Every structure is written in structure tokens, then in C-alpha cells.
Short mmCIF file of C-alpha atoms and ligand atoms in Angstrom, two decimals:
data_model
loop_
_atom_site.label_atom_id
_atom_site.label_comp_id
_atom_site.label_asym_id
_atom_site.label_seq_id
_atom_site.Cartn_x
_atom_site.Cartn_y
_atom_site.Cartn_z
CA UNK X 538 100.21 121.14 123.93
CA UNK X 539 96.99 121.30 126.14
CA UNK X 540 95.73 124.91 126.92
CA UNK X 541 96.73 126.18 130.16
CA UNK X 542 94.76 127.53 132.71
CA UNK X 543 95.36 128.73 137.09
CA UNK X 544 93.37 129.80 139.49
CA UNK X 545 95.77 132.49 141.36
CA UNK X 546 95.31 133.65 145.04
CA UNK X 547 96.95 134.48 148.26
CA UNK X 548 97.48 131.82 150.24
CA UNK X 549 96.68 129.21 147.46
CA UNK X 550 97.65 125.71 148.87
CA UNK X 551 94.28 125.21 150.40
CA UNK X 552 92.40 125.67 146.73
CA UNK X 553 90.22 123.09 145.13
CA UNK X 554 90.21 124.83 141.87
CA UNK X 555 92.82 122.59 140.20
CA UNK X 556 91.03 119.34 141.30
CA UNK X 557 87.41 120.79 140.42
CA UNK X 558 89.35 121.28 136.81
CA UNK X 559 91.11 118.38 136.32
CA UNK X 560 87.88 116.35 137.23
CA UNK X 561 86.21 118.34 134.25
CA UNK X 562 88.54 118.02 131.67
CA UNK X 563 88.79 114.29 132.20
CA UNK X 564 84.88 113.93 131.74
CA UNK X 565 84.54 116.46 129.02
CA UNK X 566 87.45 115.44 127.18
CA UNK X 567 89.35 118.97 127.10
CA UNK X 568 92.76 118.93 126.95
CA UNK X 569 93.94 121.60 129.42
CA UNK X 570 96.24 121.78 132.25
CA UNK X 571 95.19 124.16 135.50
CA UNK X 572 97.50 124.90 138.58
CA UNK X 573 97.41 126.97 141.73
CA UNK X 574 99.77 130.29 141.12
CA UNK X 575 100.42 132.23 144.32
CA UNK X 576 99.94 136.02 143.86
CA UNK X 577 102.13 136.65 147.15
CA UNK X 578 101.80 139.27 149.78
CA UNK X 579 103.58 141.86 147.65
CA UNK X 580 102.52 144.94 146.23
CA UNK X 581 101.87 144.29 142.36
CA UNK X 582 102.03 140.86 142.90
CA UNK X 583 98.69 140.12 141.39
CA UNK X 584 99.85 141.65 138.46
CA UNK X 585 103.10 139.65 137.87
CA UNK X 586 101.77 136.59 137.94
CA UNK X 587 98.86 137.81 135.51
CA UNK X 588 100.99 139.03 133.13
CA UNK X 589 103.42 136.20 133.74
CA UNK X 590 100.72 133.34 132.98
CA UNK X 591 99.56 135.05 129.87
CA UNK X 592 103.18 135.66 128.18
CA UNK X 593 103.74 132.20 128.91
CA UNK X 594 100.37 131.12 126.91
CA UNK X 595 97.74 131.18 129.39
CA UNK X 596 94.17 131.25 128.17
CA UNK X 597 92.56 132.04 131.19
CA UNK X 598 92.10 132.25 135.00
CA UNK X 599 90.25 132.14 138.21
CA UNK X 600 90.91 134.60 141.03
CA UNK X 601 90.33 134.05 143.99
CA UNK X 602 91.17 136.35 147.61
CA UNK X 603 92.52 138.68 147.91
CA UNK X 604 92.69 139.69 144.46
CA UNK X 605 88.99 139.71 142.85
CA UNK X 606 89.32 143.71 142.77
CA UNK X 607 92.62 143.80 140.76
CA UNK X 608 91.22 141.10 138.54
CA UNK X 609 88.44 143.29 137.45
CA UNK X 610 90.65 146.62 137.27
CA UNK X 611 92.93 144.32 134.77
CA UNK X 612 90.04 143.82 132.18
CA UNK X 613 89.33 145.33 129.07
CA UNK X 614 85.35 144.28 129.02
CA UNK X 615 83.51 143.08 132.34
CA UNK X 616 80.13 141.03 132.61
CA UNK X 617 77.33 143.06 134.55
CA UNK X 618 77.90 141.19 137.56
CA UNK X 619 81.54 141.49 137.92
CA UNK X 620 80.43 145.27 137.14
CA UNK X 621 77.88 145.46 139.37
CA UNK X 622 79.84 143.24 142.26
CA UNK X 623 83.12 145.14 142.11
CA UNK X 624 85.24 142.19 141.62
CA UNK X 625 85.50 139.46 139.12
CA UNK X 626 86.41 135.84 139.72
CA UNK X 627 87.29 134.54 136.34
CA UNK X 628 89.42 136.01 133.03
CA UNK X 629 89.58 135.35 129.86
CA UNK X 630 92.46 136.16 127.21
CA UNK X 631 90.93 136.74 123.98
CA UNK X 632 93.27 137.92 121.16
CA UNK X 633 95.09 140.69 122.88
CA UNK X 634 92.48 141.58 125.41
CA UNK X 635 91.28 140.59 129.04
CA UNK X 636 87.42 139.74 129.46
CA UNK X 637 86.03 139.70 133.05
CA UNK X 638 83.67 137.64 134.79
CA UNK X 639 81.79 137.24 138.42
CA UNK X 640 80.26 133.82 138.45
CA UNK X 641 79.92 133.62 142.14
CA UNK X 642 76.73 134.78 142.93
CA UNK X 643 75.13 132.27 139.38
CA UNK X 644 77.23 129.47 141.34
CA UNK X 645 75.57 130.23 144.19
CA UNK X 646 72.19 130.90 142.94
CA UNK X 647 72.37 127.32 140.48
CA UNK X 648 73.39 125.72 144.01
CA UNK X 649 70.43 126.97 145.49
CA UNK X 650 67.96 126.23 142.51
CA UNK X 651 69.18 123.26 140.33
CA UNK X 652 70.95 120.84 143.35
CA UNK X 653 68.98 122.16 146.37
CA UNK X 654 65.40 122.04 144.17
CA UNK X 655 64.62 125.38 145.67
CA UNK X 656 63.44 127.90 142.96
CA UNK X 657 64.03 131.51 144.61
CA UNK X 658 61.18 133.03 142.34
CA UNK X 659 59.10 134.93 145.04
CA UNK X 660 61.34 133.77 147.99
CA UNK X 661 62.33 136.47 150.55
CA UNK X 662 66.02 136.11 151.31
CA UNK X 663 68.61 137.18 153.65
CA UNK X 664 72.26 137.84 153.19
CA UNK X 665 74.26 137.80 155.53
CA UNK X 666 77.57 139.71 155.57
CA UNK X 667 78.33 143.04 153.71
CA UNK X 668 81.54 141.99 151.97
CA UNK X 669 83.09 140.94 149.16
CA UNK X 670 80.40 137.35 149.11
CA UNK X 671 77.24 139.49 149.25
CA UNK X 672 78.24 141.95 146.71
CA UNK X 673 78.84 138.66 143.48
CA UNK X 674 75.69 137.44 145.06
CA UNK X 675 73.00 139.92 145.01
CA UNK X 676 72.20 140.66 141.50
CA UNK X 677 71.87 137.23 140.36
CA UNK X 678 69.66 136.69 143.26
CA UNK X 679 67.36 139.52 142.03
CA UNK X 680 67.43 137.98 138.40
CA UNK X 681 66.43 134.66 139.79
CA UNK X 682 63.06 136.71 140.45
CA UNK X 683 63.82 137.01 144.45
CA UNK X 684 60.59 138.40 146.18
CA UNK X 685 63.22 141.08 148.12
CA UNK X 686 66.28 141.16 149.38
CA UNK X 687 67.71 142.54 152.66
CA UNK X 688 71.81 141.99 153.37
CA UNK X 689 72.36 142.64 157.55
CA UNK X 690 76.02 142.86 158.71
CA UNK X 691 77.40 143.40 162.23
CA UNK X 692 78.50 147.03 160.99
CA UNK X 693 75.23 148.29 160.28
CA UNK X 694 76.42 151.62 158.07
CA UNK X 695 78.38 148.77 155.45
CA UNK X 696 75.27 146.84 154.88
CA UNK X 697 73.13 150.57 154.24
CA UNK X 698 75.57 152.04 152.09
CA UNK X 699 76.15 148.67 149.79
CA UNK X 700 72.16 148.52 149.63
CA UNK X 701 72.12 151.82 148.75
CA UNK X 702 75.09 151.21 145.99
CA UNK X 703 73.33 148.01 144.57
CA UNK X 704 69.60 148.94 144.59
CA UNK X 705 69.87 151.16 141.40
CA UNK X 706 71.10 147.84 139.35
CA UNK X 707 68.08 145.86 140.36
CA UNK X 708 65.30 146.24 138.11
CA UNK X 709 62.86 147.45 141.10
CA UNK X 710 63.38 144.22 143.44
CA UNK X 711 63.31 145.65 147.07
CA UNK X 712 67.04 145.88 148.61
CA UNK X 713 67.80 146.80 152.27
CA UNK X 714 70.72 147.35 154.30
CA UNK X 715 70.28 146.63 158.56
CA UNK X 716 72.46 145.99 161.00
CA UNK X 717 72.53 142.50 162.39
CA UNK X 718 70.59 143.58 165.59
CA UNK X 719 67.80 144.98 163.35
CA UNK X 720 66.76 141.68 162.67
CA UNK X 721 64.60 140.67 165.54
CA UNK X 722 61.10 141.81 164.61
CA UNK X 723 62.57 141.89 161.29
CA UNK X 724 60.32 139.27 160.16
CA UNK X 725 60.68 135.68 158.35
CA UNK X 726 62.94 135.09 155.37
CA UNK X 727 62.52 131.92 153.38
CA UNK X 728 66.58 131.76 152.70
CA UNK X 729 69.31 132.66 154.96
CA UNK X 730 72.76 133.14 153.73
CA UNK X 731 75.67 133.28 155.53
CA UNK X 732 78.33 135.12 153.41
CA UNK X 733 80.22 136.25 156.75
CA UNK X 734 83.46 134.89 157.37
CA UNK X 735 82.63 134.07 160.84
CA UNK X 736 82.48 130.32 160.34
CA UNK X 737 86.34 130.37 159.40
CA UNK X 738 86.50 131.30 162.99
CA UNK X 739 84.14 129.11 164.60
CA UNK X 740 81.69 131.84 165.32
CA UNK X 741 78.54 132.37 163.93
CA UNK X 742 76.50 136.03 163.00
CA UNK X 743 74.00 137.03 165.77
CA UNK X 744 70.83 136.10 163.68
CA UNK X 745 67.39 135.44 165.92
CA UNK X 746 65.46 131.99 165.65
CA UNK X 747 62.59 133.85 164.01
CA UNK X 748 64.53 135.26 160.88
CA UNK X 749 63.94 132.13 159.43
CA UNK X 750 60.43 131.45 157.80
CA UNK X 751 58.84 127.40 158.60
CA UNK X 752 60.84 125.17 156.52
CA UNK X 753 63.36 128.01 155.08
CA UNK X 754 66.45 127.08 153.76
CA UNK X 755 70.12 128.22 155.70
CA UNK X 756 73.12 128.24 153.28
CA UNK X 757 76.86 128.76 154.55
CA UNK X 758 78.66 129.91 151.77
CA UNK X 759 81.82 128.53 153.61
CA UNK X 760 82.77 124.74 152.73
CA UNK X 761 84.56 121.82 154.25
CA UNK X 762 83.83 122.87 157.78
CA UNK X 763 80.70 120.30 157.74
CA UNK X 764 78.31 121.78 160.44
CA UNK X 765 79.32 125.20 161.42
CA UNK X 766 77.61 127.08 163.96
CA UNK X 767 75.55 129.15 161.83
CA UNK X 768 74.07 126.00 160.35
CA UNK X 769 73.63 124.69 163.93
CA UNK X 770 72.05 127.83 164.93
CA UNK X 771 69.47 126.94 161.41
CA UNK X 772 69.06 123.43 162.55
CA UNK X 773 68.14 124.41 166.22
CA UNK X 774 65.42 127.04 164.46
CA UNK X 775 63.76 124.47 162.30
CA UNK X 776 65.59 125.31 159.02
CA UNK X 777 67.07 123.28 156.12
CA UNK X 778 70.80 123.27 155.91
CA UNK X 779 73.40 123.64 153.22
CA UNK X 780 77.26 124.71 152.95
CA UNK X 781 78.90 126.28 149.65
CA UNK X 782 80.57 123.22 148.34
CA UNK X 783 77.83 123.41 145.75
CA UNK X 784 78.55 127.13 144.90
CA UNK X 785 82.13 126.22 144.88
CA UNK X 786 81.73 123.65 141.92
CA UNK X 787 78.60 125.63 140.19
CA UNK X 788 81.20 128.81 139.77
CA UNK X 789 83.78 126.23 138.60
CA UNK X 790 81.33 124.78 135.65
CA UNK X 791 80.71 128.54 134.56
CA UNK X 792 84.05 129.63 133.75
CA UNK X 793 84.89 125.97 132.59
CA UNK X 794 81.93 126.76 130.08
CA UNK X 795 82.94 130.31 129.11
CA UNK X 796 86.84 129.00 128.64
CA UNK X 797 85.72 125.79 126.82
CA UNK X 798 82.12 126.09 125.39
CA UNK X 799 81.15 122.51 127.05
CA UNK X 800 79.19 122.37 130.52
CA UNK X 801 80.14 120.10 132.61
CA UNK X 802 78.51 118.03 135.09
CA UNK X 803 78.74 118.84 138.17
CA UNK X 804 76.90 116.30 140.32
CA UNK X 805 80.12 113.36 140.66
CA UNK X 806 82.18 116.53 141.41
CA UNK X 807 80.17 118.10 143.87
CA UNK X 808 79.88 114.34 145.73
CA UNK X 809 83.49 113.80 145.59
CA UNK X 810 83.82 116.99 147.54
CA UNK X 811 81.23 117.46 149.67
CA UNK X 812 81.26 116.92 153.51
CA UNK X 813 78.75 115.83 155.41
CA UNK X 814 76.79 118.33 157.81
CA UNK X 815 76.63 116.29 160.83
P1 NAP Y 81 84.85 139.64 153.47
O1 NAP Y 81 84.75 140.54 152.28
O2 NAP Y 81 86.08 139.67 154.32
O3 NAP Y 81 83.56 140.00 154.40
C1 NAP Y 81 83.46 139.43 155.65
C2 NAP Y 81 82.08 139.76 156.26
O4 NAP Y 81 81.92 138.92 157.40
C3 NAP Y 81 81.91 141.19 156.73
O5 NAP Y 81 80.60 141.61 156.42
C4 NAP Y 81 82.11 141.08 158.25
O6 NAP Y 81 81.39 142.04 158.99
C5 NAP Y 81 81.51 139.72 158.51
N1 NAP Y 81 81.99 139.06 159.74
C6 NAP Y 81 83.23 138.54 159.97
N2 NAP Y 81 83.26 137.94 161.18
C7 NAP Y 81 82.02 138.07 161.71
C8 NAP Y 81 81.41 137.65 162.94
N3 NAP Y 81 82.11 136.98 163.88
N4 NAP Y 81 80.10 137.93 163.16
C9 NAP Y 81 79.38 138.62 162.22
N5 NAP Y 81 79.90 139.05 161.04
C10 NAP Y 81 81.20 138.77 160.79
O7 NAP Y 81 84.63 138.13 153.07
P2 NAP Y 81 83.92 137.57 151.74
O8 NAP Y 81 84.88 137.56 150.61
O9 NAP Y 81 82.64 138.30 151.58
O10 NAP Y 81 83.67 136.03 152.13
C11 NAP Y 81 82.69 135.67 153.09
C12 NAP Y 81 82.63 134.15 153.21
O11 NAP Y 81 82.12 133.59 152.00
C13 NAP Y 81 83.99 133.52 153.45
O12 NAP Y 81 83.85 132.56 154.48
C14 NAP Y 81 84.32 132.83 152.14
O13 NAP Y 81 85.08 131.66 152.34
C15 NAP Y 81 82.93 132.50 151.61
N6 NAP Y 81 82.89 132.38 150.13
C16 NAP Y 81 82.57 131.17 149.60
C17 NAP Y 81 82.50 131.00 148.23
C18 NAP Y 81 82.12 129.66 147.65
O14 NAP Y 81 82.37 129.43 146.46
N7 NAP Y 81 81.51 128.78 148.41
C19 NAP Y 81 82.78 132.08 147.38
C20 NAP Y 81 83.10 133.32 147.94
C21 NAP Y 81 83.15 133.45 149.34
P3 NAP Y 81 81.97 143.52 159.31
O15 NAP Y 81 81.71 144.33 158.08
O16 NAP Y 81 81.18 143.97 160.49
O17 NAP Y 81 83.45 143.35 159.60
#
């Protein structure tokens, strides 16, 4: 029987996960099954399917929204990052007992680095956004050896107060929390990050021309939607452009090597599912 494994969510349809997976277990040569389990809209319903997926020999799973929170609250042990973030992304069931993960913000940051060719060491960078995306992403930009860090968000007092909740965990790397109109005059950052959900609605965060630094990269977290009007907004300022298929896939090949103990690689996978930006 091959080892089972889901990535569970609310709505889950749209989810690459199982594809991502399958296309890693053929290359690697695992023997495991992964399908798309639908949490519902239901109180508790996170829970259900957890515990239903485990009785019924799970080994482990990826969570995706709206449920990262009650993922972490259902571990026994956490990672720093899930810690730190607030939210985990990825479990593990490991003789009796639940072991969390965040591996969002390492996707994201391997993206950047290893397929982009853009070390962060000493880079000045810009997030975007004050939810749920910012939070997995901010310490492992600070390990990467970030220069500083500031996160803006259209409601200012949610980007202060998670700056102000995250800056003790960073080993002395500068964190600030603006509002989005606090960037002009703000100076030049050498990567932008949109981790906003305003590309889901074709809109794009208020960011000036002159946030981003000669030849800076801008990163949409959000994927599929090939050039969204943040990254047009990039484009039109001079910048480099990039959307999260990458982090997608990177997050993917970390729990696929915490589950399995073989990386994968990610490169086919990432060009069977990216989308060209314009
Ligand atoms: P979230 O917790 O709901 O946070 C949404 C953020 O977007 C908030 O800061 C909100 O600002 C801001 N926002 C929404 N519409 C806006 C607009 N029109 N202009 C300016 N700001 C706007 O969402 P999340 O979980 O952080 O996810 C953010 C994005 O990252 C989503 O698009 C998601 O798909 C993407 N994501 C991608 C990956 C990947 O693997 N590639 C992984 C995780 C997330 P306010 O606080 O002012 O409301």
C-alpha cells in the first residue's frame, strides 16, 4: 500500500498540491498517493478531516487557507517558523504525535535565491501586505541575511503591531511596520513583495515608482494570473518581475523532503506550471 498523503483546504478544487506531488513521487520513486480533502465551511471542520485522514493511515499533510492557524494549534511540536509565523502549512504524524511546519516563507526565499539567482544577503526588502503571507515570510527572510526589512499594508496599525510582534525573533535585523502611504520618501528597496491579496482582485497595492531600487526585483506571491498589475506597476518602474509559482513548488519540495527524506527537483515542475508574465 503506498503512504498516503492530502493537502486539505477550503475551497480545494483550484489546488496544485496533488499534481506538484504526484510529479515528485514519479521522479523520486516514492510510492505515495496525495489528494485534495475539503475542510468545508463548518465549524470544526478542519478538525474532522484531520483526524479523519490520520485514523485512516495518513502520514502527513499540507494546509492550506483558511486553516494554517488550526493546523498549528493541532500540533504537538512546531518548527520556529510555524512558531514564529502563527500558522503552519505542513504536518507530520510521527508515532502518536503531530509535528508542525511553515515552509512558506523557505519556499519563497529558495524562489528568490536558488531559481531567481538573487542572493538576499545585504538586500533591503519590502513586504507587502500584513497578513497571513508576510507573517511565514519574514523570518526566513532575516535568516537569509536580509540587510532590513520593512512590511507596509493599506491598514497602517496591522503592519506596526506585526513588526512590533516579529522584531523580537530576529536576531537584530531591522523590522518596520508603515502604512502603504508612508512609502513615498520611504526610500529604495532592492526586493518588492507583494503578499497582498489584491491581485486575486485585479487590483494592485498603492506602492510609488521610487520604492523600487535600479534593477530591484518585484515578486507576486500570487500565481497563474501571468502579469498582474502589481507586476505591471514593477515593469513600468524599471524592475525585474516574478510571480509565486516558484514559491508554490519550493514549499512543495520542503515538506516532500521532511515526509520522505529525498529532495526533489523542482526545475521540470516549476516549468510545467509556470505562466508566462506577458
Ligand atoms: P491575507 O491574510 O488575507 O492578507 C491579505 C493582505 O492583503 C492584507 O494585508 C490586506 O490589507 C491586503 N490587501 C487586500 N486587498 C488589498 C488591496 N486592494 N490593496 C492593498 N492591500 C490589500 O492573505 P495571505 O494569506 O497573506 O495571502 C496573500 C497573498 O499571498 C494571496 O494572494 C495568496 O494567494 C498568496 N500566497 C501565495 C503563496 C505561494 O505559495 N505562492 C503562499 C501563500 C500565500 P488590509 O490589512 O488593509 O486588509
Amino acid at each position: 500500500m503506498p503512504d498516503r498523503y492530502a493537502v486539505i483546504g477550503h475551497p480545494i478544487a483550484h489546488s496544485q498540491s496533488p499534481l506538484i506531488h504526484r510529479l515528485f513521487a514519479e521522479a523520486t520513486g516514492q510510492a505515495l498517493v496525495y489528494e485534495a480533502i475539503d475542510g468545508g465551511a463548518q465549524e470544526g471542520g478542519f478538525a474532522q478531516a484531520l483526524a479523519a485522514f490520520r485514523a485512516a493511515g495518513g502520514r502527513g499533510v499540507n494546509v492550506t487557507l483558511p486553516f494554517k492557524l488550526e493546523a498549528l494549534a493541532a500540533a504537538d511540536v512546531a518548527s520556529d517558523d510555524a512558531r514564529v509565523a502563527g500558522a503552519a502549512n505542513a504536518l507530520r504524524f510521527d508515532r502518536g504525535r503531530v509535528e508542525a511546519q511553515n515552509f512558506d516563507g523557505t519556499g519563497l526565499v529558495r524562489d528568490i535565491e536558488v531559481n531567481l539567482g538573487l542572493p538576499l544577503k545585504g538586500r533591503r526588502v519590502l513586504l507587502l501586505g500584513a497578513g497571513g503571507a508576510t507573517r511565514g515570510a519574514v523570518l526566513p527572510m532575516a535568516r537569509a541575511g536580509a540587510a532590513c526589512i520593512a512590511i507596509a499594508n493599506r491598514t497602517a496599525d496591522k503592519a506596526g503591531a506585526l513588526a512590533r510582534e516579529l522584531a523580537p525573533h530576529l536576531a537584530g535585523v531591522p523590522l518596520a511596520g508603515v502604512g502603504l502611504d508612508a512609502l513615498a520618501g520611504a526610500g529604495a528597496f532592492d526586493v518588492v513583495i507583494n503578499a497582498t491579496s489584491a491581485s486575486l482582485t485585479g487590483a494592485a497595492p498603492a506602492v510609488p515608482p521610487g520604492a523600487f531600487a535600479p534593477g530591484a526585483l518585484a515578486y507576486d506571491m500570487v500565481y497563474g494570473k501571468g502579469l498582474t498589475p502589481f507586476l505591471k506597476l514593477a515593469q513600468a518602474a524599471g524592475a525585474r518581475v516574478a510571480d509565486g509559482t516558484g514559491m508554490l513548488v519550493e514549499q512543495a519540495a520542503e515538506a516532500f523532503a521532511w515526509w520522505r527524506g529525498v529532495r526533489p527537483d523542482t526545475r521540470p515542475v516549476l516549468a510545467r506550471l509556470a505562466v508566462p508574465l506577458g
